[in-house]
PDB file of N, CA and C in Angstrom:
ATOM      1  N   UNK A 646     -18.686   8.640   4.595  1.00 43.00           N
ATOM      2  CA  UNK A 646     -19.226   7.808   3.541  1.00 43.00           C
ATOM      3  C   UNK A 646     -18.327   6.598   3.350  1.00 43.00           C
ATOM      4  N   UNK A 647     -18.897   5.428   3.368  1.00 45.00           N
ATOM      5  CA  UNK A 647     -18.151   4.205   3.151  1.00 45.00           C
ATOM      6  C   UNK A 647     -18.286   3.779   1.698  1.00 45.00           C
ATOM      7  N   UNK A 648     -17.180   3.361   1.123  1.00 55.00           N
ATOM      8  CA  UNK A 648     -17.192   2.891  -0.253  1.00 55.00           C
ATOM      9  C   UNK A 648     -16.949   1.393  -0.264  1.00 55.00           C
ATOM     10  N   UNK A 649     -17.666   0.692  -1.097  1.00 65.00           N
ATOM     11  CA  UNK A 649     -17.489  -0.733  -1.249  1.00 65.00           C
ATOM     12  C   UNK A 649     -16.378  -0.972  -2.262  1.00 65.00           C
ATOM     13  N   UNK A 650     -15.344  -1.674  -1.831  1.00 65.00           N
ATOM     14  CA  UNK A 650     -14.225  -1.962  -2.728  1.00 65.00           C
ATOM     15  C   UNK A 650     -14.520  -3.141  -3.646  1.00 65.00           C
ATOM     16  N   UNK A 651     -15.688  -3.787  -3.453  1.00 71.00           N
ATOM     17  CA  UNK A 651     -16.082  -4.942  -4.274  1.00 71.00           C
ATOM     18  C   UNK A 651     -15.033  -6.044  -4.251  1.00 71.00           C
ATOM     19  N   UNK A 652     -14.503  -6.311  -3.065  1.00 73.00           N
ATOM     20  CA  UNK A 652     -13.536  -7.395  -2.883  1.00 73.00           C
ATOM     21  C   UNK A 652     -14.302  -8.612  -2.376  1.00 73.00           C
ATOM     22  N   UNK A 653     -14.026  -9.761  -2.962  1.00 80.00           N
ATOM     23  CA  UNK A 653     -14.717 -10.977  -2.566  1.00 80.00           C
ATOM     24  C   UNK A 653     -13.734 -11.950  -1.901  1.00 80.00           C
ATOM     25  N   UNK A 654     -14.273 -12.825  -1.074  1.00 82.00           N
ATOM     26  CA  UNK A 654     -13.450 -13.828  -0.413  1.00 82.00           C
ATOM     27  C   UNK A 654     -12.756 -14.686  -1.458  1.00 82.00           C
ATOM     28  N   UNK A 655     -11.462 -14.890  -1.287  1.00 85.00           N
ATOM     29  CA  UNK A 655     -10.689 -15.713  -2.209  1.00 85.00           C
ATOM     30  C   UNK A 655     -10.179 -14.981  -3.434  1.00 85.00           C
ATOM     31  N   UNK A 656     -10.519 -13.705  -3.554  1.00 82.00           N
ATOM     32  CA  UNK A 656     -10.083 -12.927  -4.717  1.00 82.00           C
ATOM     33  C   UNK A 656      -8.561 -12.777  -4.694  1.00 82.00           C
ATOM     34  N   UNK A 657      -7.929 -13.022  -5.823  1.00 85.00           N
ATOM     35  CA  UNK A 657      -6.479 -12.884  -5.928  1.00 85.00           C
ATOM     36  C   UNK A 657      -6.097 -11.409  -6.004  1.00 85.00           C
ATOM     37  N   UNK A 658      -4.942 -11.098  -5.434  1.00 81.00           N
ATOM     38  CA  UNK A 658      -4.437  -9.725  -5.486  1.00 81.00           C
ATOM     39  C   UNK A 658      -3.748  -9.477  -6.825  1.00 81.00           C
ATOM     40  N   UNK A 659      -3.917  -8.289  -7.335  1.00 79.00           N
ATOM     41  CA  UNK A 659      -3.206  -7.854  -8.532  1.00 79.00           C
ATOM     42  C   UNK A 659      -1.736  -7.702  -8.156  1.00 79.00           C
ATOM     43  N   UNK A 660      -0.824  -8.231  -8.961  1.00 83.00           N
ATOM     44  CA  UNK A 660       0.605  -8.185  -8.647  1.00 83.00           C
ATOM     45  C   UNK A 660       1.171  -6.774  -8.624  1.00 83.00           C
ATOM     46  N   UNK A 661       0.448  -5.803  -9.174  1.00 77.00           N
ATOM     47  CA  UNK A 661       0.890  -4.408  -9.154  1.00 77.00           C
ATOM     48  C   UNK A 661       0.275  -3.640  -7.989  1.00 77.00           C
ATOM     49  N   UNK A 662      -0.621  -4.283  -7.259  1.00 78.00           N
ATOM     50  CA  UNK A 662      -1.318  -3.638  -6.158  1.00 78.00           C
ATOM     51  C   UNK A 662      -0.394  -3.516  -4.940  1.00 78.00           C
ATOM     52  N   UNK A 663      -0.459  -2.381  -4.245  1.00 77.00           N
ATOM     53  CA  UNK A 663       0.398  -2.196  -3.070  1.00 77.00           C
ATOM     54  C   UNK A 663       0.253  -3.288  -2.013  1.00 77.00           C
ATOM     55  N   UNK A 664      -0.939  -3.851  -1.830  1.00 80.00           N
ATOM     56  CA  UNK A 664      -1.101  -4.934  -0.856  1.00 80.00           C
ATOM     57  C   UNK A 664      -0.233  -6.139  -1.217  1.00 80.00           C
ATOM     58  N   UNK A 665      -0.218  -6.474  -2.478  1.00 84.00           N
ATOM     59  CA  UNK A 665       0.586  -7.600  -2.941  1.00 84.00           C
ATOM     60  C   UNK A 665       2.068  -7.325  -2.716  1.00 84.00           C
ATOM     61  N   UNK A 666       2.485  -6.099  -3.031  1.00 86.00           N
ATOM     62  CA  UNK A 666       3.891  -5.711  -2.881  1.00 86.00           C
ATOM     63  C   UNK A 666       4.316  -5.784  -1.412  1.00 86.00           C
ATOM     64  N   UNK A 667       3.460  -5.329  -0.501  1.00 87.00           N
ATOM     65  CA  UNK A 667       3.786  -5.366   0.927  1.00 87.00           C
ATOM     66  C   UNK A 667       3.971  -6.800   1.413  1.00 87.00           C
ATOM     67  N   UNK A 668       3.121  -7.706   0.958  1.00 88.00           N
ATOM     68  CA  UNK A 668       3.253  -9.108   1.348  1.00 88.00           C
ATOM     69  C   UNK A 668       4.517  -9.704   0.742  1.00 88.00           C
ATOM     70  N   UNK A 669       4.734  -9.460  -0.540  1.00 90.00           N
ATOM     71  CA  UNK A 669       5.899 -10.027  -1.239  1.00 90.00           C
ATOM     72  C   UNK A 669       7.210  -9.556  -0.611  1.00 90.00           C
ATOM     73  N   UNK A 670       7.272  -8.255  -0.254  1.00 92.00           N
ATOM     74  CA  UNK A 670       8.500  -7.691   0.306  1.00 92.00           C
ATOM     75  C   UNK A 670       8.554  -7.811   1.827  1.00 92.00           C
ATOM     76  N   UNK A 671       7.479  -8.319   2.430  1.00 93.00           N
ATOM     77  CA  UNK A 671       7.408  -8.525   3.869  1.00 93.00           C
ATOM     78  C   UNK A 671       7.761  -7.247   4.645  1.00 93.00           C
ATOM     79  N   UNK A 672       7.112  -6.169   4.261  1.00 92.00           N
ATOM     80  CA  UNK A 672       7.334  -4.909   4.978  1.00 92.00           C
ATOM     81  C   UNK A 672       6.088  -4.040   4.910  1.00 92.00           C
ATOM     82  N   UNK A 673       5.907  -3.249   5.960  1.00 93.00           N
ATOM     83  CA  UNK A 673       4.783  -2.319   6.000  1.00 93.00           C
ATOM     84  C   UNK A 673       5.032  -1.216   4.986  1.00 93.00           C
ATOM     85  N   UNK A 674       3.953  -0.713   4.408  1.00 90.00           N
ATOM     86  CA  UNK A 674       4.099   0.381   3.466  1.00 90.00           C
ATOM     87  C   UNK A 674       2.870   1.268   3.468  1.00 90.00           C
ATOM     88  N   UNK A 675       3.056   2.446   2.940  1.00 91.00           N
ATOM     89  CA  UNK A 675       1.978   3.406   2.728  1.00 91.00           C
ATOM     90  C   UNK A 675       2.083   3.837   1.278  1.00 91.00           C
ATOM     91  N   UNK A 676       0.957   3.854   0.574  1.00 86.00           N
ATOM     92  CA  UNK A 676       1.011   4.133  -0.852  1.00 86.00           C
ATOM     93  C   UNK A 676      -0.277   4.786  -1.324  1.00 86.00           C
ATOM     94  N   UNK A 677      -0.151   5.638  -2.319  1.00 87.00           N
ATOM     95  CA  UNK A 677      -1.326   6.192  -2.991  1.00 87.00           C
ATOM     96  C   UNK A 677      -1.777   5.173  -4.023  1.00 87.00           C
ATOM     97  N   UNK A 678      -3.048   4.786  -3.941  1.00 82.00           N
ATOM     98  CA  UNK A 678      -3.598   3.776  -4.840  1.00 82.00           C
ATOM     99  C   UNK A 678      -4.423   4.475  -5.910  1.00 82.00           C
ATOM    100  N   UNK A 679      -4.080   4.287  -7.184  1.00 84.00           N
ATOM    101  CA  UNK A 679      -4.817   4.963  -8.257  1.00 84.00           C
ATOM    102  C   UNK A 679      -6.217   4.390  -8.454  1.00 84.00           C
ATOM    103  N   UNK A 680      -7.064   5.166  -9.082  1.00 83.00           N
ATOM    104  CA  UNK A 680      -8.469   4.800  -9.286  1.00 83.00           C
ATOM    105  C   UNK A 680      -8.641   3.535 -10.114  1.00 83.00           C
ATOM    106  N   UNK A 681      -7.674   3.174 -10.949  1.00 82.00           N
ATOM    107  CA  UNK A 681      -7.855   2.000 -11.814  1.00 82.00           C
ATOM    108  C   UNK A 681      -7.911   0.682 -11.033  1.00 82.00           C
ATOM    109  N   UNK A 682      -7.532   0.657  -9.753  1.00 78.00           N
ATOM    110  CA  UNK A 682      -7.645  -0.573  -8.963  1.00 78.00           C
ATOM    111  C   UNK A 682      -9.061  -0.793  -8.445  1.00 78.00           C
ATOM    112  N   UNK A 683      -9.681   0.252  -7.859  1.00 77.00           N
ATOM    113  CA  UNK A 683     -10.986   0.081  -7.213  1.00 77.00           C
ATOM    114  C   UNK A 683     -12.020   1.122  -7.604  1.00 77.00           C
ATOM    115  N   UNK A 684     -11.709   1.984  -8.568  1.00 80.00           N
ATOM    116  CA  UNK A 684     -12.695   2.950  -9.029  1.00 80.00           C
ATOM    117  C   UNK A 684     -12.586   4.327  -8.399  1.00 80.00           C
ATOM    118  N   UNK A 685     -11.714   4.496  -7.418  1.00 81.00           N
ATOM    119  CA  UNK A 685     -11.469   5.802  -6.809  1.00 81.00           C
ATOM    120  C   UNK A 685     -10.081   5.776  -6.169  1.00 81.00           C
ATOM    121  N   UNK A 686      -9.497   6.952  -6.028  1.00 84.00           N
ATOM    122  CA  UNK A 686      -8.170   7.063  -5.436  1.00 84.00           C
ATOM    123  C   UNK A 686      -8.257   7.032  -3.914  1.00 84.00           C
ATOM    124  N   UNK A 687      -7.252   6.441  -3.283  1.00 85.00           N
ATOM    125  CA  UNK A 687      -7.157   6.498  -1.827  1.00 85.00           C
ATOM    126  C   UNK A 687      -5.714   6.252  -1.410  1.00 85.00           C
ATOM    127  N   UNK A 688      -5.413   6.585  -0.172  1.00 88.00           N
ATOM    128  CA  UNK A 688      -4.119   6.277   0.411  1.00 88.00           C
ATOM    129  C   UNK A 688      -4.301   5.006   1.230  1.00 88.00           C
ATOM    130  N   UNK A 689      -3.453   4.040   0.990  1.00 85.00           N
ATOM    131  CA  UNK A 689      -3.562   2.775   1.695  1.00 85.00           C
ATOM    132  C   UNK A 689      -2.317   2.480   2.507  1.00 85.00           C
ATOM    133  N   UNK A 690      -2.509   1.857   3.664  1.00 88.00           N
ATOM    134  CA  UNK A 690      -1.392   1.361   4.454  1.00 88.00           C
ATOM    135  C   UNK A 690      -1.571  -0.145   4.575  1.00 88.00           C
ATOM    136  N   UNK A 691      -0.478  -0.855   4.597  1.00 89.00           N
ATOM    137  CA  UNK A 691      -0.521  -2.303   4.677  1.00 89.00           C
ATOM    138  C   UNK A 691       0.584  -2.799   5.602  1.00 89.00           C
ATOM    139  N   UNK A 692       0.233  -3.728   6.489  1.00 92.00           N
ATOM    140  CA  UNK A 692       1.201  -4.297   7.428  1.00 92.00           C
ATOM    141  C   UNK A 692       1.058  -5.818   7.411  1.00 92.00           C
ATOM    142  N   UNK A 693       2.124  -6.529   7.049  1.00 91.00           N
ATOM    143  CA  UNK A 693       2.062  -7.994   7.037  1.00 91.00           C
ATOM    144  C   UNK A 693       1.868  -8.566   8.450  1.00 91.00           C
ATOM    145  N   UNK A 694       1.148  -9.680   8.539  1.00 92.00           N
ATOM    146  CA  UNK A 694       0.980 -10.426   9.789  1.00 92.00           C
ATOM    147  C   UNK A 694       1.815 -11.700   9.687  1.00 92.00           C
ATOM    148  N   UNK A 695       2.443 -12.079  10.791  1.00 94.00           N
ATOM    149  CA  UNK A 695       3.345 -13.226  10.792  1.00 94.00           C
ATOM    150  C   UNK A 695       2.880 -14.295  11.772  1.00 94.00           C
ATOM    151  N   UNK A 696       3.229 -15.541  11.469  1.00 95.00           N
ATOM    152  CA  UNK A 696       2.982 -16.626  12.429  1.00 95.00           C
ATOM    153  C   UNK A 696       4.170 -16.717  13.391  1.00 95.00           C
ATOM    154  N   UNK A 697       4.174 -17.740  14.247  1.00 96.00           N
ATOM    155  CA  UNK A 697       5.233 -17.890  15.245  1.00 96.00           C
ATOM    156  C   UNK A 697       6.611 -18.116  14.626  1.00 96.00           C
ATOM    157  N   UNK A 698       6.623 -18.557  13.362  1.00 95.00           N
ATOM    158  CA  UNK A 698       7.888 -18.819  12.674  1.00 95.00           C
ATOM    159  C   UNK A 698       8.355 -17.645  11.817  1.00 95.00           C
ATOM    160  N   UNK A 699       7.623 -16.546  11.875  1.00 92.00           N
ATOM    161  CA  UNK A 699       8.009 -15.370  11.095  1.00 92.00           C
ATOM    162  C   UNK A 699       7.510 -15.374   9.660  1.00 92.00           C
ATOM    163  N   UNK A 700       6.706 -16.371   9.293  1.00 93.00           N
ATOM    164  CA  UNK A 700       6.172 -16.448   7.933  1.00 93.00           C
ATOM    165  C   UNK A 700       4.972 -15.511   7.797  1.00 93.00           C
ATOM    166  N   UNK A 701       4.859 -14.846   6.660  1.00 91.00           N
ATOM    167  CA  UNK A 701       3.720 -13.975   6.399  1.00 91.00           C
ATOM    168  C   UNK A 701       2.477 -14.844   6.191  1.00 91.00           C
ATOM    169  N   UNK A 702       1.438 -14.584   6.986  1.00 90.00           N
ATOM    170  CA  UNK A 702       0.205 -15.362   6.882  1.00 90.00           C
ATOM    171  C   UNK A 702      -0.996 -14.500   6.511  1.00 90.00           C
ATOM    172  N   UNK A 703      -0.788 -13.215   6.411  1.00 87.00           N
ATOM    173  CA  UNK A 703      -1.884 -12.315   6.074  1.00 87.00           C
ATOM    174  C   UNK A 703      -1.421 -10.874   6.152  1.00 87.00           C
ATOM    175  N   UNK A 704      -2.399  -9.997   6.200  1.00 87.00           N
ATOM    176  CA  UNK A 704      -2.061  -8.587   6.192  1.00 87.00           C
ATOM    177  C   UNK A 704      -3.234  -7.778   6.728  1.00 87.00           C
ATOM    178  N   UNK A 705      -2.904  -6.682   7.377  1.00 89.00           N
ATOM    179  CA  UNK A 705      -3.914  -5.711   7.785  1.00 89.00           C
ATOM    180  C   UNK A 705      -3.729  -4.498   6.897  1.00 89.00           C
ATOM    181  N   UNK A 706      -4.828  -4.048   6.308  1.00 85.00           N
ATOM    182  CA  UNK A 706      -4.761  -2.892   5.426  1.00 85.00           C
ATOM    183  C   UNK A 706      -5.821  -1.875   5.826  1.00 85.00           C
ATOM    184  N   UNK A 707      -5.457  -0.619   5.727  1.00 85.00           N
ATOM    185  CA  UNK A 707      -6.381   0.475   6.016  1.00 85.00           C
ATOM    186  C   UNK A 707      -6.345   1.421   4.824  1.00 85.00           C
ATOM    187  N   UNK A 708      -7.522   1.786   4.356  1.00 82.00           N
ATOM    188  CA  UNK A 708      -7.627   2.705   3.231  1.00 82.00           C
ATOM    189  C   UNK A 708      -8.271   4.000   3.701  1.00 82.00           C
ATOM    190  N   UNK A 709      -7.676   5.111   3.292  1.00 82.00           N
ATOM    191  CA  UNK A 709      -8.220   6.428   3.608  1.00 82.00           C
ATOM    192  C   UNK A 709      -8.472   7.137   2.290  1.00 82.00           C
ATOM    193  N   UNK A 710      -9.730   7.426   2.059  1.00 78.00           N
ATOM    194  CA  UNK A 710     -10.088   8.103   0.810  1.00 78.00           C
ATOM    195  C   UNK A 710      -9.814   9.590   0.935  1.00 78.00           C
ATOM    196  N   UNK A 711      -9.178  10.108  -0.079  1.00 64.00           N
ATOM    197  CA  UNK A 711      -8.910  11.546  -0.096  1.00 64.00           C
ATOM    198  C   UNK A 711     -10.181  12.280  -0.457  1.00 64.00           C
ATOM    199  N   UNK A 712     -10.453  13.309   0.296  1.00 62.00           N
ATOM    200  CA  UNK A 712     -11.622  14.147   0.026  1.00 62.00           C
ATOM    201  C   UNK A 712     -11.144  15.446  -0.601  1.00 62.00           C
ATOM    202  N   UNK A 713     -11.847  15.868  -1.586  1.00 56.00           N
ATOM    203  CA  UNK A 713     -11.523  17.159  -2.191  1.00 56.00           C
ATOM    204  C   UNK A 713     -12.788  18.007  -2.170  1.00 56.00           C
ATOM    205  N   UNK A 714     -12.583  19.232  -1.848  1.00 50.00           N
ATOM    206  CA  UNK A 714     -13.709  20.145  -1.806  1.00 50.00           C
ATOM    207  C   UNK A 714     -13.675  21.032  -3.038  1.00 50.00           C
ATOM    208  N   UNK A 715     -14.822  21.220  -3.596  1.00 49.00           N
ATOM    209  CA  UNK A 715     -14.954  22.097  -4.738  1.00 49.00           C
ATOM    210  C   UNK A 715     -15.420  23.444  -4.209  1.00 49.00           C
ATOM    211  N   UNK A 716     -14.587  24.430  -4.406  1.00 50.00           N
ATOM    212  CA  UNK A 716     -14.942  25.762  -3.940  1.00 50.00           C
ATOM    213  C   UNK A 716     -15.473  26.550  -5.123  1.00 50.00           C
ATOM    214  N   UNK A 717     -16.605  27.141  -4.927  1.00 52.00           N
ATOM    215  CA  UNK A 717     -17.233  27.918  -5.997  1.00 52.00           C
ATOM    216  C   UNK A 717     -17.370  29.361  -5.545  1.00 52.00           C
ATOM    217  N   UNK A 718     -17.282  30.230  -6.488  1.00 53.00           N
ATOM    218  CA  UNK A 718     -17.494  31.636  -6.213  1.00 53.00           C
ATOM    219  C   UNK A 718     -18.872  31.985  -6.728  1.00 53.00           C
ATOM    220  N   UNK A 719     -19.683  32.532  -5.861  1.00 51.00           N
ATOM    221  CA  UNK A 719     -21.039  32.892  -6.235  1.00 51.00           C
ATOM    222  C   UNK A 719     -21.138  34.404  -6.380  1.00 51.00           C
ATOM    223  N   UNK A 720     -21.860  34.811  -7.362  1.00 52.00           N
ATOM    224  CA  UNK A 720     -22.151  36.216  -7.566  1.00 52.00           C
ATOM    225  C   UNK A 720     -23.628  36.404  -7.236  1.00 52.00           C
ATOM    226  N   UNK A 721     -23.871  37.131  -6.166  1.00 55.00           N
ATOM    227  CA  UNK A 721     -25.246  37.345  -5.735  1.00 55.00           C
ATOM    228  C   UNK A 721     -25.678  38.729  -6.190  1.00 55.00           C
ATOM    229  N   UNK A 722     -26.661  38.779  -7.067  1.00 58.00           N
ATOM    230  CA  UNK A 722     -27.119  40.084  -7.545  1.00 58.00           C
ATOM    231  C   UNK A 722     -27.850  40.850  -6.431  1.00 58.00           C
ATOM    232  N   UNK A 723     -27.514  42.089  -6.326  1.00 60.00           N
ATOM    233  CA  UNK A 723     -28.168  42.949  -5.330  1.00 60.00           C
ATOM    234  C   UNK A 723     -28.951  44.012  -6.079  1.00 60.00           C
ATOM    235  N   UNK A 724     -30.214  44.109  -5.760  1.00 57.00           N
ATOM    236  CA  UNK A 724     -31.029  45.146  -6.403  1.00 57.00           C
ATOM    237  C   UNK A 724     -31.436  46.151  -5.340  1.00 57.00           C
ATOM    238  N   UNK A 725     -31.323  47.426  -5.676  1.00 53.00           N
ATOM    239  CA  UNK A 725     -31.652  48.512  -4.728  1.00 53.00           C
ATOM    240  C   UNK A 725     -32.927  49.156  -5.109  1.00 53.00           C
TER     241      UNK A 725
END
Protein backbone atom coordinates (compact mmCIF):
# COMPACT_ATOMS: atom_id res chain seq x y z
CA UNK A 1 0.00 0.00 0.00
CA UNK A 2 1.38 3.38 -0.98
CA UNK A 3 0.66 6.40 1.17
CA UNK A 4 0.59 9.93 -0.15
CA UNK A 5 2.77 12.17 1.98
CA UNK A 6 0.99 15.24 0.51
CA UNK A 7 4.30 16.92 -0.30
CA UNK A 8 4.16 19.61 -2.96
CA UNK A 9 6.88 21.05 -5.17
CA UNK A 10 8.61 23.94 -3.43
CA UNK A 11 7.28 23.00 0.00
CA UNK A 12 9.64 24.08 2.77
CA UNK A 13 10.96 21.46 5.17
CA UNK A 14 10.05 21.65 8.83
CA UNK A 15 13.22 22.50 10.79
CA UNK A 16 12.48 19.62 13.20
CA UNK A 17 12.05 17.11 10.38
CA UNK A 18 14.81 14.51 9.95
CA UNK A 19 15.23 15.45 6.26
CA UNK A 20 16.06 19.02 7.23
CA UNK A 21 18.49 17.84 9.92
CA UNK A 22 20.31 15.54 7.47
CA UNK A 23 20.80 18.40 5.00
CA UNK A 24 21.84 20.88 7.71
CA UNK A 25 24.36 18.45 9.24
CA UNK A 26 25.46 17.14 5.83
CA UNK A 27 25.29 13.51 6.87
CA UNK A 28 23.20 10.45 6.12
CA UNK A 29 20.80 9.42 8.83
CA UNK A 30 18.07 6.98 9.72
CA UNK A 31 15.26 8.11 11.98
CA UNK A 32 11.81 7.18 13.21
CA UNK A 33 9.42 9.88 12.02
CA UNK A 34 6.40 10.51 14.27
CA UNK A 35 2.86 10.69 12.91
CA UNK A 36 2.59 14.45 13.53
CA UNK A 37 4.74 15.15 10.42
CA UNK A 38 2.74 13.24 7.78
CA UNK A 39 -0.17 11.55 9.53
CA UNK A 40 1.46 8.15 10.14
CA UNK A 41 4.68 6.81 11.62
CA UNK A 42 7.51 5.53 9.45
CA UNK A 43 11.24 4.95 9.46
CA UNK A 44 13.04 7.30 7.12
CA UNK A 45 16.55 7.34 5.71
CA UNK A 46 18.09 10.42 4.17
CA UNK A 47 21.34 10.89 2.23
CA UNK A 48 22.56 14.32 1.09
CA UNK A 49 23.55 14.78 -2.58
CA UNK A 50 26.58 16.93 -3.40
CA UNK A 51 27.77 18.88 -6.42
CA UNK A 52 31.35 18.77 -7.75
CA UNK A 53 32.41 21.26 -5.06
CA UNK A 54 31.03 19.20 -2.18
CA UNK A 55 28.06 21.51 -1.58
CA UNK A 56 24.75 19.91 -0.61
CA UNK A 57 22.34 20.35 -3.53
CA UNK A 58 19.60 17.93 -2.57
CA UNK A 59 18.80 14.71 -0.86
CA UNK A 60 17.53 11.20 -1.47
CA UNK A 61 15.06 9.96 1.09
CA UNK A 62 13.38 6.60 1.52
CA UNK A 63 10.47 6.01 3.86
CA UNK A 64 9.46 2.60 5.17
CA UNK A 65 6.13 2.41 6.90
CA UNK A 66 5.98 0.14 9.89
CA UNK A 67 3.29 -2.47 9.66
CA UNK A 68 1.65 -3.83 12.74
CA UNK A 69 -0.54 -6.84 12.81
CA UNK A 70 -3.48 -7.11 15.11
CA UNK A 71 -3.75 -10.61 16.43
CA UNK A 72 -7.14 -11.66 17.68
CA UNK A 73 -8.18 -14.70 19.56
CA UNK A 74 -11.38 -16.23 18.31
CA UNK A 75 -13.64 -18.47 20.29
CA UNK A 76 -15.47 -20.80 17.96
CA UNK A 77 -18.50 -22.41 19.56
CA UNK A 78 -18.77 -26.12 18.95
CA UNK A 79 -22.13 -27.79 19.25
CA UNK A 80 -22.42 -31.58 19.49
